[in-house]
Tab-separated table of C-alpha atoms in Angstrom:
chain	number	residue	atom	x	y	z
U	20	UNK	CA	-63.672	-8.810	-86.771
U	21	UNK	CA	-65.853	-11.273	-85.190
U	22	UNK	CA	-68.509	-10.947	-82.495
U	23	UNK	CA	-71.506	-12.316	-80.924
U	24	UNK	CA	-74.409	-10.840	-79.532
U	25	UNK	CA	-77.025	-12.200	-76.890
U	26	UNK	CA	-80.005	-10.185	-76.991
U	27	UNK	CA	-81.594	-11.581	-73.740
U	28	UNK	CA	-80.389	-10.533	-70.240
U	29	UNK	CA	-82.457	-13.164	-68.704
U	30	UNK	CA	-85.052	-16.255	-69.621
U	31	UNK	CA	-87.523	-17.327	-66.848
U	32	UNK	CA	-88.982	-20.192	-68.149
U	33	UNK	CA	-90.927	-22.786	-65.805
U	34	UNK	CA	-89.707	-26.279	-65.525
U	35	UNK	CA	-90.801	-29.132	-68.255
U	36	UNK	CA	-91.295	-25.968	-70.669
U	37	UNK	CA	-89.321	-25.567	-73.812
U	38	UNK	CA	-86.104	-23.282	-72.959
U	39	UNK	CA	-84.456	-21.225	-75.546
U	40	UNK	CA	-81.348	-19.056	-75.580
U	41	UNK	CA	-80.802	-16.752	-78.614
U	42	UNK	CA	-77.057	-16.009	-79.868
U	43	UNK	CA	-76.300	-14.038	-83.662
U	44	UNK	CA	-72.838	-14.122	-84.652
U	45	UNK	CA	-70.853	-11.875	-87.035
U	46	UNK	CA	-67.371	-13.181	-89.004
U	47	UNK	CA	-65.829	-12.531	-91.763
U	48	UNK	CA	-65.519	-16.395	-92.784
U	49	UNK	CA	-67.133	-19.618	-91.664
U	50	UNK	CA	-68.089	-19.526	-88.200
U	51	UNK	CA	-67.210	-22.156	-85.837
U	52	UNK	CA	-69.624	-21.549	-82.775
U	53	UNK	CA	-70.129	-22.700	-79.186
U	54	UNK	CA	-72.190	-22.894	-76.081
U	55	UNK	CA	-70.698	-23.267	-72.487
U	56	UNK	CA	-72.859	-22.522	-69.434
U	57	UNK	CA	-71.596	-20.781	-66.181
U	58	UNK	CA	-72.733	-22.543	-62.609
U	59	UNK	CA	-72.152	-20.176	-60.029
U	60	UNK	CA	-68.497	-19.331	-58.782
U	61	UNK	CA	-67.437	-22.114	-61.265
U	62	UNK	CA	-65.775	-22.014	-64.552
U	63	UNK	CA	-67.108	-22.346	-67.860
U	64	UNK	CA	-68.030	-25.649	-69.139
U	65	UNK	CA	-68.541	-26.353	-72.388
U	66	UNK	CA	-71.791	-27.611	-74.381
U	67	UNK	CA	-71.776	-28.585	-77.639
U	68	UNK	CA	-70.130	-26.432	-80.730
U	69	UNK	CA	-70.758	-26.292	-84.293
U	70	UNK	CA	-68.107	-26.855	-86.933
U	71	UNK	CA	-69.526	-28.154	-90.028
U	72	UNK	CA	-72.320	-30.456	-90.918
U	73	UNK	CA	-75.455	-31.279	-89.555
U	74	UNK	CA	-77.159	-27.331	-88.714
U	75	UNK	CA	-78.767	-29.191	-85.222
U	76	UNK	CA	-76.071	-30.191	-82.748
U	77	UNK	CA	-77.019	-32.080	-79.286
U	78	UNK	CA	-74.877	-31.503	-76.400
U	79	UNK	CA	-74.701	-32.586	-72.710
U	80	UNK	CA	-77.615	-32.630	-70.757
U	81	UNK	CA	-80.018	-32.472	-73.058
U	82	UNK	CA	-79.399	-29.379	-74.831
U	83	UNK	CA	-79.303	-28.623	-78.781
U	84	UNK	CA	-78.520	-25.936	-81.015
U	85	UNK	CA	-79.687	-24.797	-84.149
U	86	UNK	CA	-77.228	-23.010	-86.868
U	87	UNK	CA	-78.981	-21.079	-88.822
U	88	UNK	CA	-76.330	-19.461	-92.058
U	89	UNK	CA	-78.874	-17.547	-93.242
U	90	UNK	CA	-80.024	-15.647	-90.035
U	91	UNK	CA	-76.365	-16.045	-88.480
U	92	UNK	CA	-77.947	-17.021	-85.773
U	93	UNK	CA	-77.010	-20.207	-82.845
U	94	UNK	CA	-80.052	-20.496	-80.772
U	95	UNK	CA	-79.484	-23.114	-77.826
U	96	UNK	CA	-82.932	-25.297	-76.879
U	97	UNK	CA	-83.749	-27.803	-74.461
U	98	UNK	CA	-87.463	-29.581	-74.969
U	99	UNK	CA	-88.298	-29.681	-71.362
U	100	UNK	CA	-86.203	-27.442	-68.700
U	101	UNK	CA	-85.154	-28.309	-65.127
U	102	UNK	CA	-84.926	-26.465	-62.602
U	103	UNK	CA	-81.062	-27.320	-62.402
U	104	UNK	CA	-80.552	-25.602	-66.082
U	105	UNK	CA	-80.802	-22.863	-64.255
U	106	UNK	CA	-77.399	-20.729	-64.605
U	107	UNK	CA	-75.160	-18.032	-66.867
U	108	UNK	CA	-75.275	-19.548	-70.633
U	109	UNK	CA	-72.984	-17.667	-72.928
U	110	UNK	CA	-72.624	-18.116	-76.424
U	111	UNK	CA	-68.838	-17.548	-78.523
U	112	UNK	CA	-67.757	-17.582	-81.972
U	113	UNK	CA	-64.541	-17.722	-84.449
U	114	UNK	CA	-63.345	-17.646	-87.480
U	115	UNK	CA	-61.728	-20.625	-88.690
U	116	UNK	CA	-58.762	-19.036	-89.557
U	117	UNK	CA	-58.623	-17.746	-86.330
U	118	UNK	CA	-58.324	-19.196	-82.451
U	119	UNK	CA	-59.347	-16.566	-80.486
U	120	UNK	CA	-62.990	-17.328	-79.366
U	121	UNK	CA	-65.284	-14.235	-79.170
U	122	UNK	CA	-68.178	-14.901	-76.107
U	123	UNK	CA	-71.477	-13.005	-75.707
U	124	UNK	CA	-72.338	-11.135	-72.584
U	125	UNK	CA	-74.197	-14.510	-71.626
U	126	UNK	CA	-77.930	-14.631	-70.547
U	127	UNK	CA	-78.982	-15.814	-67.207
U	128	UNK	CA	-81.528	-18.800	-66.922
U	129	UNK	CA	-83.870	-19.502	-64.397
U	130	UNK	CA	-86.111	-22.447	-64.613
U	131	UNK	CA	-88.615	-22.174	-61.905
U	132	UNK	CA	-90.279	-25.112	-60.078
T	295	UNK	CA	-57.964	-35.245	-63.289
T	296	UNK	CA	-57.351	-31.842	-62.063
T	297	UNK	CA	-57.464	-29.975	-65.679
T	298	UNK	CA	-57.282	-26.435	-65.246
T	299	UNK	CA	-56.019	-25.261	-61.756
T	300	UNK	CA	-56.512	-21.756	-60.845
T	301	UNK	CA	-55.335	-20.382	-57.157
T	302	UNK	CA	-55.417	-18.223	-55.601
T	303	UNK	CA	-59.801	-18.124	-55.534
T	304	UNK	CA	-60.208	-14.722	-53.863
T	305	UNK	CA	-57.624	-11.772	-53.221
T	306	UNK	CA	-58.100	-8.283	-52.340
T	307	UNK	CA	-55.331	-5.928	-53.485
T	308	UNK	CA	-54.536	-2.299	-52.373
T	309	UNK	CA	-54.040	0.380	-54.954
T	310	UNK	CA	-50.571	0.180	-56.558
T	311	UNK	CA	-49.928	-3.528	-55.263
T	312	UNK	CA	-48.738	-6.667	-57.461
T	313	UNK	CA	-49.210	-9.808	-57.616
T	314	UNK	CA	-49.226	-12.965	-59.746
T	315	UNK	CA	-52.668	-15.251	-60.595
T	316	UNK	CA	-51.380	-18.841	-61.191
T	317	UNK	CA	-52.808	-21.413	-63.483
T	318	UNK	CA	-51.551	-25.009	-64.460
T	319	UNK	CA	-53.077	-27.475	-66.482
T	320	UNK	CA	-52.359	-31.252	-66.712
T	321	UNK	CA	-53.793	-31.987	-70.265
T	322	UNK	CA	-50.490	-31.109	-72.163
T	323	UNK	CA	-52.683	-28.522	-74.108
T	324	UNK	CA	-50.668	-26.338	-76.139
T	325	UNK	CA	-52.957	-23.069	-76.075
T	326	UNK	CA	-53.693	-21.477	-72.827
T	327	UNK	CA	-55.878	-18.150	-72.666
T	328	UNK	CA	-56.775	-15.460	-70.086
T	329	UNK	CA	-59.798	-13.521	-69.673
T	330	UNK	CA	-61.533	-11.621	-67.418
T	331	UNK	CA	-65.190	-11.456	-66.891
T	332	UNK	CA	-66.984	-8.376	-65.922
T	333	UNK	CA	-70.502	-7.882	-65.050
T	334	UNK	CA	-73.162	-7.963	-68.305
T	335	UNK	CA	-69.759	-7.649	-70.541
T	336	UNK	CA	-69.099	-11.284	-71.395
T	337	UNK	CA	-65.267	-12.565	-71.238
T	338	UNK	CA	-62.576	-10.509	-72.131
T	339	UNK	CA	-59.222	-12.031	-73.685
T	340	UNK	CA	-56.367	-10.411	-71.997
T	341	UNK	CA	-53.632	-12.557	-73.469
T	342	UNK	CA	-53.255	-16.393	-74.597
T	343	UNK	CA	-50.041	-18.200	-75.639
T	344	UNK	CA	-49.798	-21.120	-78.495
T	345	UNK	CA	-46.916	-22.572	-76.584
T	346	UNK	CA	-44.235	-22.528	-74.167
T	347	UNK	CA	-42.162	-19.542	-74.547
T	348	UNK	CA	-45.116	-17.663	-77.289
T	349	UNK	CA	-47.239	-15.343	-76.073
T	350	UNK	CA	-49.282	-12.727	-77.141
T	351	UNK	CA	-51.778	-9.806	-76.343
T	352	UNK	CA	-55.585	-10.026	-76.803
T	353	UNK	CA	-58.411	-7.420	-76.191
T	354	UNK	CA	-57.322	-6.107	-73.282
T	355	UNK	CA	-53.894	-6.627	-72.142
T	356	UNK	CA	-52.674	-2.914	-70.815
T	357	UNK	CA	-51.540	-3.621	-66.955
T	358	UNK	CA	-51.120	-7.312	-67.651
T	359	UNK	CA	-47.547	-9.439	-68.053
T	360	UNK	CA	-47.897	-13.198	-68.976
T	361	UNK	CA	-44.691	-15.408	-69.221
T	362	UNK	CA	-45.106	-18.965	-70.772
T	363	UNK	CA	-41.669	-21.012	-69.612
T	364	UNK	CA	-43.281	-24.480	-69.539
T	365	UNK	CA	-46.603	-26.281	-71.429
T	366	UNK	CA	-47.999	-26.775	-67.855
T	367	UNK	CA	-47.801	-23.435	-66.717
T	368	UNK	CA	-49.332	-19.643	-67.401
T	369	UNK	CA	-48.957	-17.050	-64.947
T	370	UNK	CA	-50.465	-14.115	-65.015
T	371	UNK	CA	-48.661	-11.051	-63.530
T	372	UNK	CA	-50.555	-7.821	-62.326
T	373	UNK	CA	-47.558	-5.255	-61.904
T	374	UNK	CA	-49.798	-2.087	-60.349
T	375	UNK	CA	-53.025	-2.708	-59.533
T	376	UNK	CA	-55.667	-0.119	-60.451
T	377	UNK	CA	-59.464	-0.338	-59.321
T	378	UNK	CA	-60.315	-1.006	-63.025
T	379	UNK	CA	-58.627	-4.589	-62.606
T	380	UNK	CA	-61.167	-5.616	-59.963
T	381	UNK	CA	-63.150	-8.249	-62.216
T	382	UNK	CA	-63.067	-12.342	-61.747
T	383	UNK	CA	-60.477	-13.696	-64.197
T	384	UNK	CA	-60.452	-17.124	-65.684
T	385	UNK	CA	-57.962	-19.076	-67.182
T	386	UNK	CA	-57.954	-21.676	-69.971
T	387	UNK	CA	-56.527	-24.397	-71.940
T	388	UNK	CA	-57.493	-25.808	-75.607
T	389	UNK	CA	-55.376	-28.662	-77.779
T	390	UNK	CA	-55.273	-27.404	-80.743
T	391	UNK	CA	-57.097	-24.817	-83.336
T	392	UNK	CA	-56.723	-28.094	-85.305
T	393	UNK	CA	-59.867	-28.300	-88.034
T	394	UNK	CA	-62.330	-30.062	-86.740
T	395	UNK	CA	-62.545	-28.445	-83.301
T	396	UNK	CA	-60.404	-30.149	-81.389
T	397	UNK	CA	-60.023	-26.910	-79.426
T	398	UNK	CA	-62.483	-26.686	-76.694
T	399	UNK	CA	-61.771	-24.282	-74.212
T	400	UNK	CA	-61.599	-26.072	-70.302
T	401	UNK	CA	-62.025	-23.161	-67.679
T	402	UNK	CA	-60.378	-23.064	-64.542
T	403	UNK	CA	-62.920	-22.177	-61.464
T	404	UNK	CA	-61.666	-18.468	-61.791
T	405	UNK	CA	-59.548	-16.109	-59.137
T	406	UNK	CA	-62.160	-13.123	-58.010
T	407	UNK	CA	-60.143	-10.094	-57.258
T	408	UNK	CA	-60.964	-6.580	-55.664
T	409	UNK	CA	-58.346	-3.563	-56.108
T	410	UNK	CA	-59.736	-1.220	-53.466
């Protein structure tokens, strides 16, 4: 079984701050993992994912992630937030031997001015 | 470049009533999914299909039909509707669950739908 947890409801963070977004994963195999972010009464969009390789990946807009084997953990970061970041981030996981993505409950961002 | 078409956006359903969500993508993806997305629970995968004419169940399927007759295409059939269904559901596409990831997900803009 595979899973994904978010621990954080919510991050307020103030814009030009750093912005972080926890995610732990749990899989029986190698994981491959992914971000997508949620804009308001729009579909998911995707990030940046991790398959193999490098632990940091950079994405769109900015962001990065961190995979960390060790701490089965996927933390998304941006170095300096904007008020626009501000939306539903969820992280999801699989197994590579598998298709089915797994998501968090997602955490809601909001970067204040 | 449409991608992932979802329609219709909103629809409120009586008790007992049926209806079909629609979704088409123009990408020639293979794998389609469904989910639905519930407040502070994340998405849920109600079924997904590898391609036309394969489909099968995922987390939460009971009081769901899906039919997969062309690569385009992946309806989504609600035969009774039951106040538990109420949720916004979301529909999606990938290439392939070919190593290396080619298998992003692209998310249609969702259908949000109330069983009262």
């Amino acid at each position: 079984a595979q899973s994904v947890a978010q621990p954080e409801d919510q991050v307020n963070v103030a814009e030009g701050n750093p912005l972080t977004v926890k995610c732990t994963y749990s899989v029986s195999g190698n994981p491959y993992l992914f971000w997508y972010v949620q804009y308001p009464n729009r579909g998911l969009q995707f990030l940046l994912k991790y398959i193999t390789g490098d632990n940091l990946v950079k994405g769109s807009y900015g962001f990065e992630a961190e995979f960390n084997k060790s701490q089965t953990s996927f933390h998304l970061k941006k170095p300096s937030a904007l008020v626009s970041d501000s939306a539903l981030y969820f992280c999801a996981v699989r197994d590579i031997s598998d298709y089915k993505l797994s998501f968090g409950a997602g955490t809601t961002v909001t970067v204040r001015a | 470049n449409a991608g992932v078409t979802q329609t219709p956006k909103f629809r409120i359903l009586k008790i007992g009533q049926s209806m079909t969500l629609q979704c088409a993508q123009d990408m020639n993806h293979n794998y389609m999914y469904w989910y639905r997305q519930d407040p502070g629970m994340g998405l849920k995968l109600i079924y997904y299909s590898v391609g036309a004419g394969i489909t099968d169940k995922g987390e939460v399927p009971n009081g769901y039909n899906v039919s997969r007759s062309t690569t385009e295409d992946f309806p989504l059939r609600l035969e009774l509707a039951a106040p538990s269904q109420t949720s916004v559901y979301f529909c999606a596409s990938s290439y392939s669950r070919l190593a290396g990831g080619r298998d992003i997900q692209y998310f249609g803009a969702g259908t949000r739908l109330s069983v009262l």
